[in-house]
Structure formats: C-alpha cells, structure tokens
Coordinates of C-alpha atoms (C1' of nucleotides) in Angstrom, one line a residue:
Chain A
X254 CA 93.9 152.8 101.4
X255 CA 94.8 149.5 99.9
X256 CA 96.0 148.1 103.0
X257 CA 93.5 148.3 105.1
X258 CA 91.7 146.0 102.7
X259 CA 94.2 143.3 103.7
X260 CA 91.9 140.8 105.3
X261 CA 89.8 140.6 102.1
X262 CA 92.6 140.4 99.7
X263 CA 94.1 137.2 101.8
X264 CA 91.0 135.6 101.3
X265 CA 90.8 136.3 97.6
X266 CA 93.8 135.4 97.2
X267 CA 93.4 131.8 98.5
X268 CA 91.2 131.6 95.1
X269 CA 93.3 132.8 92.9
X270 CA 96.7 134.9 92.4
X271 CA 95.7 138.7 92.1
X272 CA 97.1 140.8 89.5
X273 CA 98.1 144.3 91.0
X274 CA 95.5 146.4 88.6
X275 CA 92.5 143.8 90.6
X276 CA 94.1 144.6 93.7
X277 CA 94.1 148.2 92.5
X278 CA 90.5 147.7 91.3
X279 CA 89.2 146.1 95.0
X280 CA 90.8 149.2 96.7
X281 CA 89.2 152.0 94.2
X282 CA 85.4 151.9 96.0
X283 CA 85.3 155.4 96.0
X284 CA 82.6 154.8 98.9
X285 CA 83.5 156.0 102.4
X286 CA 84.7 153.9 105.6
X287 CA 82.0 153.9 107.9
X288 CA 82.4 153.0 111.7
X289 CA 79.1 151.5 114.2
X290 CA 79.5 150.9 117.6
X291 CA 77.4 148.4 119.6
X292 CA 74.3 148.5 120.0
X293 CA 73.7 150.3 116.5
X294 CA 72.3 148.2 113.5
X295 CA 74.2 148.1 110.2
X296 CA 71.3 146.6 108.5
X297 CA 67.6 145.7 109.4
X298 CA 65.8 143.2 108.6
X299 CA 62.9 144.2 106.0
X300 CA 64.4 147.1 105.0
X301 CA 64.8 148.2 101.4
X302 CA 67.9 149.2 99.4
X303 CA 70.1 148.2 102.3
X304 CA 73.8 148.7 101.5
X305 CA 76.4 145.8 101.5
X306 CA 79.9 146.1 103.3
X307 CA 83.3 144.8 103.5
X308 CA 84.0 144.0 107.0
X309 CA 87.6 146.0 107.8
X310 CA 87.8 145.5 111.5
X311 CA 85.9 143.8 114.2
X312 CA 83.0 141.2 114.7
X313 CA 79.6 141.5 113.7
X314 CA 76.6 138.7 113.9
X315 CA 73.9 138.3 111.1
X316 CA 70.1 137.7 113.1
X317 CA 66.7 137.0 112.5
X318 CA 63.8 137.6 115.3
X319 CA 61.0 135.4 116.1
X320 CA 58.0 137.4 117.5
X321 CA 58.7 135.2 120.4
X322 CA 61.7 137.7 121.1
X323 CA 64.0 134.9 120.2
X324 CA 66.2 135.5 117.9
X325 CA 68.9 132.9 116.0
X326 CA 72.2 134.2 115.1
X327 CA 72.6 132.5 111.3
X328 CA 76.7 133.7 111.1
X329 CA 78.9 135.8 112.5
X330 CA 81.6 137.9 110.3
X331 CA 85.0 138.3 111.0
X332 CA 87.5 140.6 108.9
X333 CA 87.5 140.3 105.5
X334 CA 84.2 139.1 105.4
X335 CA 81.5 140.5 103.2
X336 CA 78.5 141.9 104.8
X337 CA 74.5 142.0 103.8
X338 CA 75.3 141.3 99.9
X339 CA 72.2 138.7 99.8
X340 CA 70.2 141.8 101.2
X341 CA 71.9 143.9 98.5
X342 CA 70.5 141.2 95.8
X343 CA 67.2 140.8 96.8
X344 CA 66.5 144.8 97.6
X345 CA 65.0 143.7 100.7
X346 CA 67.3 142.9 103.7
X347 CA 65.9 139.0 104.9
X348 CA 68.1 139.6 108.2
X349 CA 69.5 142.1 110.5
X350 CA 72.9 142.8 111.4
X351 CA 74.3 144.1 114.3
X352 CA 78.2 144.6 115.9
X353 CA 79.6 142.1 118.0
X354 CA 82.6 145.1 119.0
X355 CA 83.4 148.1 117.8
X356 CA 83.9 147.8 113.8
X357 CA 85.1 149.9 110.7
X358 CA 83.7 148.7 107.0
X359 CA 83.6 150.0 103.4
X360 CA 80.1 150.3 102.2
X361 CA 79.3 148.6 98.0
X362 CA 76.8 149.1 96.4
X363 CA 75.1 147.9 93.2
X364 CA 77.2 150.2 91.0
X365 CA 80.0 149.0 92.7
X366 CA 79.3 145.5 91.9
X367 CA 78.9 145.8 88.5
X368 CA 82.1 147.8 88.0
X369 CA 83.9 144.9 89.2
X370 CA 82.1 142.7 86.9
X371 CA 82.8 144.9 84.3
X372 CA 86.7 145.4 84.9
X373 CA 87.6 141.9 85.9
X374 CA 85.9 138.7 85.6
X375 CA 88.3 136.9 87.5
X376 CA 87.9 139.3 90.7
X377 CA 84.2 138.6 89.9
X378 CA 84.7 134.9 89.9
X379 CA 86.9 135.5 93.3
X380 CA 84.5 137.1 94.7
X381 CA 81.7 134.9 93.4
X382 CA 83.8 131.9 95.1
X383 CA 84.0 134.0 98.6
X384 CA 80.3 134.4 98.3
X385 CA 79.7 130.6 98.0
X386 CA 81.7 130.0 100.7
X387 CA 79.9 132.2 103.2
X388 CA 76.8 129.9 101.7
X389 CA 78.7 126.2 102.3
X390 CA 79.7 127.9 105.6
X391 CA 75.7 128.4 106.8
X392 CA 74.6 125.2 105.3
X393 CA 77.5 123.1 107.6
X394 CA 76.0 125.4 110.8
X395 CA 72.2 123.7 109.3
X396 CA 74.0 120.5 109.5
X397 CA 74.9 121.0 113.0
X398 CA 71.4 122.6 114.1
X399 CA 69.8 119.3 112.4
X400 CA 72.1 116.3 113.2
X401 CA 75.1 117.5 115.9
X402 CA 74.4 117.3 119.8
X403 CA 75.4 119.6 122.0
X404 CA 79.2 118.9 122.1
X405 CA 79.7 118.1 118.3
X406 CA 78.0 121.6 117.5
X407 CA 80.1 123.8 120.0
X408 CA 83.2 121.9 119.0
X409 CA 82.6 122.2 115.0
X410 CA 81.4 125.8 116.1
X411 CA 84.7 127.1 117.3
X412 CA 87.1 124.8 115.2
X413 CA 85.0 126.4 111.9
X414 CA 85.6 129.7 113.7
X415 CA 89.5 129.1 114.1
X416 CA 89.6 127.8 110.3
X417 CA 88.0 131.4 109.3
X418 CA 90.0 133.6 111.5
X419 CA 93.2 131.7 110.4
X420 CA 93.2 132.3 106.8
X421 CA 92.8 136.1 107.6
X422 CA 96.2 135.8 110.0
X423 CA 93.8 136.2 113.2
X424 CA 94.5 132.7 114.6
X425 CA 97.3 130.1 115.1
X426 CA 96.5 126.3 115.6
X427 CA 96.2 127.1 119.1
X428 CA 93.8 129.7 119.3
X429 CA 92.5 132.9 118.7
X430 CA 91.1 135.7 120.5
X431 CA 86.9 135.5 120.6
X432 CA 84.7 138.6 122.2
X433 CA 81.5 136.4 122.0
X434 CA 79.4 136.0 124.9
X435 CA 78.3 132.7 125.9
X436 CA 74.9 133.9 124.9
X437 CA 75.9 134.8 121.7
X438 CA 76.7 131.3 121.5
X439 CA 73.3 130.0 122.6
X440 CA 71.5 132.2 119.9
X441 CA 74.1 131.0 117.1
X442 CA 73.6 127.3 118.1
X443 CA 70.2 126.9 119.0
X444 CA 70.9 126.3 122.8
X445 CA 69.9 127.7 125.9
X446 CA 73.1 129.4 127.6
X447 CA 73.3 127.4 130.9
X448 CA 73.3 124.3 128.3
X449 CA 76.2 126.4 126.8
X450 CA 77.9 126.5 130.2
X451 CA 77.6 123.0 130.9
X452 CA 79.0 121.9 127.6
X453 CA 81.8 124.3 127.9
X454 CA 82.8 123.3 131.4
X455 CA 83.0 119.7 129.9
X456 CA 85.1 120.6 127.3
X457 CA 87.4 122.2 129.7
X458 CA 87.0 119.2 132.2
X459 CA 88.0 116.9 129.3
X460 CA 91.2 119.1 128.3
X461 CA 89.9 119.6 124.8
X462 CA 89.6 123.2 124.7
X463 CA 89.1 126.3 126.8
X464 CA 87.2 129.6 126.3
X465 CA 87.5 131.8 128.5
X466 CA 88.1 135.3 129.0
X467 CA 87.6 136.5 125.7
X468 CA 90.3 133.6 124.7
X469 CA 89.6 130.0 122.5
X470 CA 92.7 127.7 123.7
X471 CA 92.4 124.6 121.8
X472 CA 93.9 121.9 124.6
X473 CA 93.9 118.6 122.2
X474 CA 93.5 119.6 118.8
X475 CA 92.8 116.2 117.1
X476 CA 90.3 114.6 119.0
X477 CA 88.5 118.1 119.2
X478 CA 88.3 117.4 115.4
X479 CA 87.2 114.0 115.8
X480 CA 84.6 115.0 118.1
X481 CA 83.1 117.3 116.0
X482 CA 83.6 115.1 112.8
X483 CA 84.9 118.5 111.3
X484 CA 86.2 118.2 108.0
X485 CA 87.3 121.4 106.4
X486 CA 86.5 120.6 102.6
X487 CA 83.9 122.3 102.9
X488 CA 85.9 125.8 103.4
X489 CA 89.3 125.4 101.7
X490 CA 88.1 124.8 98.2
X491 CA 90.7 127.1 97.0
X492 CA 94.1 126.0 97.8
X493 CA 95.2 128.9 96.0
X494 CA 96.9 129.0 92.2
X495 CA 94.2 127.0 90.4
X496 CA 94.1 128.3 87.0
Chain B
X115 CA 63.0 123.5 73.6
X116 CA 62.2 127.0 75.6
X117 CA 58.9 125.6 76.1
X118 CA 60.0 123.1 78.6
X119 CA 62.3 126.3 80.6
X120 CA 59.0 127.3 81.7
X121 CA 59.4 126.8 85.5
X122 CA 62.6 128.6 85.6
X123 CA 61.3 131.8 83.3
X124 CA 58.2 131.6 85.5
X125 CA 60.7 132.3 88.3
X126 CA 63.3 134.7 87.2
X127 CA 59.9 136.7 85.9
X128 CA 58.8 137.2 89.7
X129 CA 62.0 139.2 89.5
X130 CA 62.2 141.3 86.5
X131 CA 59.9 141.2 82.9
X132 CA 62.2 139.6 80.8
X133 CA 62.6 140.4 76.9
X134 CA 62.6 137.9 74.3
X135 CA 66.2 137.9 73.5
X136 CA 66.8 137.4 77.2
X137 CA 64.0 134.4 77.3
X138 CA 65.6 133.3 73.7
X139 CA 69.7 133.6 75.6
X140 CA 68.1 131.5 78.3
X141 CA 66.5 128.7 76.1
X142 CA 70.0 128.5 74.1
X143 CA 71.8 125.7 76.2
X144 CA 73.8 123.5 74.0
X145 CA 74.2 121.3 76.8
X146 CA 71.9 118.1 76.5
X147 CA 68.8 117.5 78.9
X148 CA 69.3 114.3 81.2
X149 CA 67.1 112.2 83.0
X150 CA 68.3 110.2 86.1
X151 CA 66.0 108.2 88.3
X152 CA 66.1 107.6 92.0
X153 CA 68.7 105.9 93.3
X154 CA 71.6 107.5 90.7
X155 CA 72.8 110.5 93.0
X156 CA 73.8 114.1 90.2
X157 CA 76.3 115.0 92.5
X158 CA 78.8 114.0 95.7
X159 CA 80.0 115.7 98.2
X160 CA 83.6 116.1 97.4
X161 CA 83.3 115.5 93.3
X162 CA 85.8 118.1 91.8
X163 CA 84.5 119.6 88.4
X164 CA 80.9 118.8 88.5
X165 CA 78.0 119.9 86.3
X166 CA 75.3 122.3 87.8
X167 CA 71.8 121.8 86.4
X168 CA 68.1 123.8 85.9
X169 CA 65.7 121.2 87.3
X170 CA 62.9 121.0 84.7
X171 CA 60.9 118.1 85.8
X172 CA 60.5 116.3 89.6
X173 CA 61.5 116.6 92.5
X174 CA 65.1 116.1 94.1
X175 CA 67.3 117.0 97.5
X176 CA 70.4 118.5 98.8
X177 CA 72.2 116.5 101.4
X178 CA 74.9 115.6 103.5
X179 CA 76.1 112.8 105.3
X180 CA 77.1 112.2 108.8
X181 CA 80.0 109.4 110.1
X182 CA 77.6 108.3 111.6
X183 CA 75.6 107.5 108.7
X184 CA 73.0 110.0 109.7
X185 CA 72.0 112.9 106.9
X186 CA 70.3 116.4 107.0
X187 CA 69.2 117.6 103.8
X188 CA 69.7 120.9 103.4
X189 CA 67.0 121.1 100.9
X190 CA 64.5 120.0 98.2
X191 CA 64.6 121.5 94.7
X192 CA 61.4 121.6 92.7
X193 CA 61.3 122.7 89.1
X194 CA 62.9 125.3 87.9
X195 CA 65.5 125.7 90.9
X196 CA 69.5 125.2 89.8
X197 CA 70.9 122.5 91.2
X198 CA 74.7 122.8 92.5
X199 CA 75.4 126.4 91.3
X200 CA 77.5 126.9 94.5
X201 CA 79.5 123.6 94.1
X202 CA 80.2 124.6 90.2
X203 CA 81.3 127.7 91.9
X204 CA 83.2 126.1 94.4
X205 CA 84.9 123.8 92.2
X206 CA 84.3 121.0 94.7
X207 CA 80.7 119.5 95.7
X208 CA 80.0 120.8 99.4
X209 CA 76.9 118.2 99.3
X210 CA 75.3 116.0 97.4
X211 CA 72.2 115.4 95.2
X212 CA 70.0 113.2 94.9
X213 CA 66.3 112.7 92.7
X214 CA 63.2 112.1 94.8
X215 CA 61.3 111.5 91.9
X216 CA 62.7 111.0 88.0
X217 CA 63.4 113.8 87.4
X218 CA 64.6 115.8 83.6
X219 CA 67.4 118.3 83.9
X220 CA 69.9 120.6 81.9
X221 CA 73.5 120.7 82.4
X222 CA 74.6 124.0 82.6
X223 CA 78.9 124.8 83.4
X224 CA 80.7 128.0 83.7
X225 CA 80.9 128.6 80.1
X226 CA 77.1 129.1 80.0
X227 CA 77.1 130.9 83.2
X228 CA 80.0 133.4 81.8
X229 CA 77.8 133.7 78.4
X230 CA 75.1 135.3 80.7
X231 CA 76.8 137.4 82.0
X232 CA 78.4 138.7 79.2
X233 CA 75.1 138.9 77.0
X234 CA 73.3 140.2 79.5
X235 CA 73.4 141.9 82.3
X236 CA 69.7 142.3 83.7
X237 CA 69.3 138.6 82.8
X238 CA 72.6 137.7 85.4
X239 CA 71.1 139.7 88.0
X240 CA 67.9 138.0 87.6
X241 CA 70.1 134.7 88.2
X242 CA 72.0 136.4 91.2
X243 CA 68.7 137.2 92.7
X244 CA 67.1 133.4 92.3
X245 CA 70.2 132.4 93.6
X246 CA 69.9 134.8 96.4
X247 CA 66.5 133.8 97.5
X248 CA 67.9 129.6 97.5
X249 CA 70.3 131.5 100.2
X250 CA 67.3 133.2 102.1
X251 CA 65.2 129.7 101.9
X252 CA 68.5 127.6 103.5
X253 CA 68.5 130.7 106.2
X254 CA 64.9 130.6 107.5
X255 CA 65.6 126.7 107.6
X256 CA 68.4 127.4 109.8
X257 CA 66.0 129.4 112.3
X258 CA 63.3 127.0 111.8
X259 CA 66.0 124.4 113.0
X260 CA 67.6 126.1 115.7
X261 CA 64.6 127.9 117.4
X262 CA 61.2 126.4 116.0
X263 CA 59.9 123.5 118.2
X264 CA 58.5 120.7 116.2
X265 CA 55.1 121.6 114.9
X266 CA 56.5 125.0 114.4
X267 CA 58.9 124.1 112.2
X268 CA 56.6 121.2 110.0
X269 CA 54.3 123.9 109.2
X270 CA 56.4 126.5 108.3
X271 CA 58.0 123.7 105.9
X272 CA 55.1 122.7 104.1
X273 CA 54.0 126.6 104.1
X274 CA 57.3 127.2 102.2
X275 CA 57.4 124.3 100.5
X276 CA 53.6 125.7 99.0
X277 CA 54.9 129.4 98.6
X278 CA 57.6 128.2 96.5
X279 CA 55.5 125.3 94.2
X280 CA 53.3 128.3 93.7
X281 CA 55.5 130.4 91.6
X282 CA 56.0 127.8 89.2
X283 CA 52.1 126.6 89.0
X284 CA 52.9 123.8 91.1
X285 CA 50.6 124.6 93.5
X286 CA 46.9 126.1 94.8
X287 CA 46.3 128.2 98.2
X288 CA 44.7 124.8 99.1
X289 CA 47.5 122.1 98.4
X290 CA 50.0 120.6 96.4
X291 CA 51.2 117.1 95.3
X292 CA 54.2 116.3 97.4
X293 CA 56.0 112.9 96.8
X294 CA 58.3 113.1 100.2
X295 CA 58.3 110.5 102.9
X296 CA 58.1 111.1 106.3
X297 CA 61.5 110.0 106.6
X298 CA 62.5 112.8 104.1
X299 CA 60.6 115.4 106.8
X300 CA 62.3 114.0 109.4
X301 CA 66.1 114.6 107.7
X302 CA 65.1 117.7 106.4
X303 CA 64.0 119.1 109.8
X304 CA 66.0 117.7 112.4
X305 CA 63.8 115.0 114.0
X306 CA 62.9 111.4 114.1
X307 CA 60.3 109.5 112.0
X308 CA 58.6 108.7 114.6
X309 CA 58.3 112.0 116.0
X310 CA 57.5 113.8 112.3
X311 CA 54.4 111.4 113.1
X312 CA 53.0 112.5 115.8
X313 CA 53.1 115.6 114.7
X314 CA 51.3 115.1 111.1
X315 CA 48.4 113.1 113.1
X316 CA 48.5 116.4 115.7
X317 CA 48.3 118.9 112.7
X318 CA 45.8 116.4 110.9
X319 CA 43.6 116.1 114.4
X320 CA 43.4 119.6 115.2
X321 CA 42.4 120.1 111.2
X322 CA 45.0 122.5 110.4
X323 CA 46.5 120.3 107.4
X324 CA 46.8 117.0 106.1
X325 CA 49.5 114.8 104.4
X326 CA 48.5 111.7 103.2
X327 CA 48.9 109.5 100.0
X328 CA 51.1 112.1 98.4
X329 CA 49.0 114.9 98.9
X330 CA 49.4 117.9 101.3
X331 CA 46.2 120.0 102.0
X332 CA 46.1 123.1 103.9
X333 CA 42.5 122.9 106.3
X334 CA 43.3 126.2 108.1
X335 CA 45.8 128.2 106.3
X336 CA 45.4 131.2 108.1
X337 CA 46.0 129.4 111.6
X338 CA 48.7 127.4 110.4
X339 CA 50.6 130.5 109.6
X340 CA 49.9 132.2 112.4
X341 CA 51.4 128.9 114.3
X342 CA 54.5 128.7 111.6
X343 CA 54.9 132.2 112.3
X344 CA 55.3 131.8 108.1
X345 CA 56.6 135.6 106.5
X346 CA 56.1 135.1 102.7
X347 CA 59.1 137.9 103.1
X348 CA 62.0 136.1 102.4
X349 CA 60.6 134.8 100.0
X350 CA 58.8 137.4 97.4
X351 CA 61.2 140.1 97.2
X352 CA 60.6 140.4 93.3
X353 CA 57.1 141.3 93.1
X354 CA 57.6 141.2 89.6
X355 CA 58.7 144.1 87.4
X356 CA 60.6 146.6 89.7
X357 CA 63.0 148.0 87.1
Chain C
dA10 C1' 79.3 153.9 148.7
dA11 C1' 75.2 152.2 146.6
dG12 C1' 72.8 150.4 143.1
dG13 C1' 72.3 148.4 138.3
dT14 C1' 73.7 145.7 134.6
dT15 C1' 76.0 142.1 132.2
dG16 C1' 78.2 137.7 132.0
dG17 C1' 79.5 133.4 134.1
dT18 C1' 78.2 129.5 137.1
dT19 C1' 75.5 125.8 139.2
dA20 C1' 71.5 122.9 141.0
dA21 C1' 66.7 121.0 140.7
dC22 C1' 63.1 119.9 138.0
dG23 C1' 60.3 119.1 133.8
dC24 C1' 59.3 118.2 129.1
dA25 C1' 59.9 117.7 124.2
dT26 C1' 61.8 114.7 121.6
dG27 C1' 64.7 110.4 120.7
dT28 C1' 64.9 105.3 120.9
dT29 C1' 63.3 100.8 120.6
dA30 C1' 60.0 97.7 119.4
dG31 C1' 56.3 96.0 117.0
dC32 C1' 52.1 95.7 113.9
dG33 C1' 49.9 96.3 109.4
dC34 C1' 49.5 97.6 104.6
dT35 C1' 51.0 97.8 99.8
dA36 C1' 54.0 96.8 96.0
dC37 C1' 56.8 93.8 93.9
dA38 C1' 59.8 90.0 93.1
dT39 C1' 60.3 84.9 93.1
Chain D
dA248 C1' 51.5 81.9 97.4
dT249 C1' 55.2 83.4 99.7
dG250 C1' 58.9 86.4 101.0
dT251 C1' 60.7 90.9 101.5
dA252 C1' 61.2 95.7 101.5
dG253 C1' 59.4 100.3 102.2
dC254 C1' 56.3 103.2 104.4
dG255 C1' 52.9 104.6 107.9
dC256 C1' 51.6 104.2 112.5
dT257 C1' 51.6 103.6 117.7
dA258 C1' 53.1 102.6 122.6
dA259 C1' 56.5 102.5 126.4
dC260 C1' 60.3 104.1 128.0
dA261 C1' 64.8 107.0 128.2
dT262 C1' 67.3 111.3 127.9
dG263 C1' 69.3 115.6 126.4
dC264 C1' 68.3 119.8 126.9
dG265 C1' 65.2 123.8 128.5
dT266 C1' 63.5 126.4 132.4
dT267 C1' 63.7 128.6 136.6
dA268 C1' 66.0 130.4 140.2
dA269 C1' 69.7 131.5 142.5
dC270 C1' 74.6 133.5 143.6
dC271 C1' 78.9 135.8 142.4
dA272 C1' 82.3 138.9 140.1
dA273 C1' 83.3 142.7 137.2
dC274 C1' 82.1 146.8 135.7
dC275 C1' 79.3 150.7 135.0
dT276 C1' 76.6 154.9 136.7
dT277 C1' 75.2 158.2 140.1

DNA sequence: AAGGTTGGTTAACGCATGTTAGCGCTACAT
DNA sequence: ATGTAGCGCTAACATGCGTTAACCAACCTT
C-alpha cells in the first residue's frame, strides 16, 4: 500500500529526507483508492464539501467554464500530484476537474489533513512546500498567458511539463510520453487549436522539439530553453536535504 | 497594536467568528511593523530566506520580470492580504514585491506561522483558507488572461478589485480609491497602455464605469457584471460563521 | 460496409490588439 | 522660468492570432 504512493513520496522527498514512521504516516489514509474514467468528473466546480485526492496514476486537468462554453484549463496533474485541496479549503470547489486518461487516486479529507498536522510537522511543512509549488507552478503559466507569444508559451509549456514528470521518474531529458490533445493544449494556453498546430509544426520545422503521437521528443534542448526563457527556479526550490 | 490588524481580522472573520484569545494570538507579533516607500522593492525573485508580511496600510504588487525587461504582475495586495507567504514557504522568492503606495507592514517568519498552528488550530485554518482564496483570485486571473478579450477582462478586474476592497471597508457598491496607473492595468492584464486606454474611454463612453484621478466608479454595476461575466463565487466562500 | 466521431492538418480571410509616434498636462527639481 | 519625468490620451499603421471551412486518417459503432 506504501508503494503505490511512490510518485508522491519522490516529490516529498525532494523537500526533505523522510523518516520511515512519515512515510508510514503518508501511507496510513485509511480512505479507499478510487478509480474515474474519462468523461466522469472528480470534482465540480461550485460544489460543496468536495474531497481532495492524491493523484496515483494517470493525467487529469483542473477547468473553469465561461458561459460562453469556453473553458481554460488552469493545470494539469500528473502522478504524485495533489488534487482539489484549495477546493477542500475553501468548502466550495472554485474549479472542476476532470481525467485526461484513465486514473486511480486516494481520496483526504479534512480529518486526514489534520492528522498529518498533528503527527508530523515536518510532513506538514513537506506538504505545505508541495502545495506552494503547485501555486508558483500556475502563477509562471499567468506569466505566459500575460507576456509569452505563441512559441515561448508552448515551449515553457512542455519544458515545465518535462521538469514535473521528471522528478516523478516519468521523463528523461529527452522526453516523455504526453496523452494531451492538441486541444487540450489550446484550452491550457489560451490559443485556438489550428494556432496550436501551426506553432507546433514550426517547432518541428525548426528541429526544436516534436509532439507527436502521444510522444514529446525534445530535438535541441538548449535553445528550446532559451526560447522559452525557462528558468526552473521557480520549481526546484527543494534540492533536497535542507535542514 | 491589535487595533491596526483590523483589515486582516476583518478578513479571516468572513471565514470563521474568531475568539478573543485567537484575535489576542494574532495581535501578538513580536516582529516590528515596517514602512517602505515606493521604489524600495520587500522582496526579489530569487532572495533565499525572506520575510513574509500582513499588509496593514497601502497598496503594493506581485511581479515578475521578463528578459526582455517586460513584467506581468501577478497581483495587487491591499490591506490585510500576506505578502510572500508562498515564497517564505518556498524558501526562495518565486516573484517579487513591490509598494504602489507607502505602505506599513508586519514581518511575520515561520516561527510565528508554526506558533499558529500550534496554538490554534481553527485560527490556522482560517489562515489556510485566506491563503486559499489569494490561490482562487491568481486562478480567475489566469482565465481572465487566457480567455477574456479586453474589456472582459478590465471589468472583471476592477469588479474584483471592488469585491475584495470591500471586505476590508475599503470600498462602497459604488467605488473605491484606486492609486494604479494605467500602466499597472496594462501589466497586470496582459495588454498595452495604449490599448488599456481605449478601453477605459470605451467603458467610460458607454457609462458603465469610470477611472479617473484615482478614483474608480461603478455607473452600471449590474451591466458591467453581466459583461465581466464577474461570479462573487471564488471569492465569498466564508460567508462568515460556518462552524 | 457504412456512418459517426475525434484529432490532426492546412489555407484564406478578418480583427483585436500591439507598436510607434506624438501632444498636452501636472509636478517637481534646478 | 526652464527642463524633465510621469502619466493620460489619441491617430495611423502593422501583425499575431482567431475564425471558418475544408480534407484526411484512425477508430468507433451498428
């Protein structure tokens, strides 16, 4: 039961060392592994006493609707990933959430929370840290939305990605493998999706990266980075082992 | 010296009726008040170790830069909104600060954080949940930037901007005192100066609202948030006294 | 086999917004 | 009084991106 909490305890532990009784005390959620398949909301937006999760397995994306029928996409959550805790804290959900593929996830609750506070105030600063990283995480994507064109925000977009799904051991420097539709990308980056194509046909064109096929190939690396001014700071403020 | 906490126990009251001990627990900072004027950033982006703050008095913003010397803010803080919780947090600024006005502040560090949450609980939830809403305000910015076009998106700021000066007495259904430029707008929101222009003497022309001399007022409120397509519900999810 | 649906792709056209440039006002320093 | 800096304001022009409308391939469903 521990284990399958894996992709959560690698990014605590890029905060901090965990003893084995916090380990022991992250795996004890005596609440039940829940699976949703697409097309089945975990979470809606204005509903009350929503639950939080932990993100197991799979992709989900975090929405809001516009009564236009648009909606934008603020994040998407890979594994390890905490899911709807803002919700949880304000007892109203402010967005929806709905799976990207198939995904399993432990539900916490209030109750759970607190024990954790309770038990071990380091876990509770971990988790705490992980929390305010999701937050730097959506403020960079406002950056992008505000100040990046078209290129800059795909290419931050899928480098920022890469970054995430690395420190969970789902990516190499190379690449990783991405089920989002090009759509998904429009909604997440405030484009339409034929802009989407055209910027990703340059990209390929250009040999900076390719995604294709369910696949993110990073072709040049380095100027990819430079393109998209991206500058990680912002999401490895752990380094693991301080204090 | 709780007298002057007002703004932020006006808040944090939305969310729960605190008791006296909790109001006393909040007034009893040891850490001094400071005063910075404009032109003396609180914080930068990449600082290690820095000080959070409660904003007592004026007005200041959340930024960050660009190579290209552009900036987004991410946000304005008005009083009694923390200032750099998540970079205290983080250990390493993710942004930085900057006064818009003078303003007064108290420091606040983890110590004081950890005190809160060890004296009481119901007190650090309230925090969580202030902190929470911040989270939900830098959301609906996100949507306002990646799907609102641009008169959409400079009501729903001032709308926002009104909902929030509100809760602290800052503000009337009819207006507020509001010392941004229309170069701040135009960072905050993702446009140009010029074009944040147009679009006050649009909104001023059609007689929906007016900002002028330092002064925003609201001509058709109900209009203007039917164009803003403003929801109050990310916002109010306290309704004071729910537990 | 036929039809529907979803996702990728491209071209033509239009518009919202950016850019550049300039004028005027006020405040403030010299 | 004279400069200078900041802010508001406007016009003319340029462009990045949206919109619409197709076509195609892969994959369902029946």
């Amino acid at each position: 039961m521990i284990d399958v909490q894996n992709p959560l305890l690698s990014k605590l532990s890029a905060f901090a060392t965990l003893t084995n009784s916090e380990r022991a005390s992250l795996g004890r959620f005596d609440r039940p592994r829940r699976c949703f398949e697409i097309g089945t909301d975990l979470m809606r937006e204005g509903e009350k006493n929503s639950t939080a999760y932990i993100l197991l397995d799979g992709w989900v994306l975090s929405y809001k609707l516009l009564r236009s029928g648009e909606r934008q996409i603020v994040d998407f959550q890979v594994p390890g990933d905490f899911l709807g805790l803002r919700s949880l804290l304000l007892r109203t959900a402010d967005h929806s959430i709905e799976p990207v593929t198939p995904i399993i996830a432990v539900e916490i609750g209030m109750t759970d929370l607190l024990r954790i506070f309770r038990e071990s105030p380091r876990l509770a600063a971990a988790m705490l840290w992980a929390l305010s990283t999701d937050g730097a995480v959506v403020v960079e994507r406002l950056v992008s939305l505000g100040r990046r064109d078209a290129i800059e925000r795909v290419a931050h977009f899928f480098l920022e990605l890469g970054a995430r799904l690395k420190v969970v051991g789902l990516a190499t420097g190379d690449g990783y493998a991405c089920p989002l539709s090009q759509y998904h990308l429009a909604d997440a980056l405030g484009l339409s999706a034929v802009h989407i194509n055209r910027v990703l046909r340059q990209l390929r064109e250009e040999e900076l990266m390719t995604f294709r096929a369910g696949k993110v190939t990073f072709d040049n690396f380095d100027k990819l980075v430079q393109i998209a001014q991206f500058d990680t700071a912002y999401m490895d403020h752990g380094g693991a082992a301080r204090e």
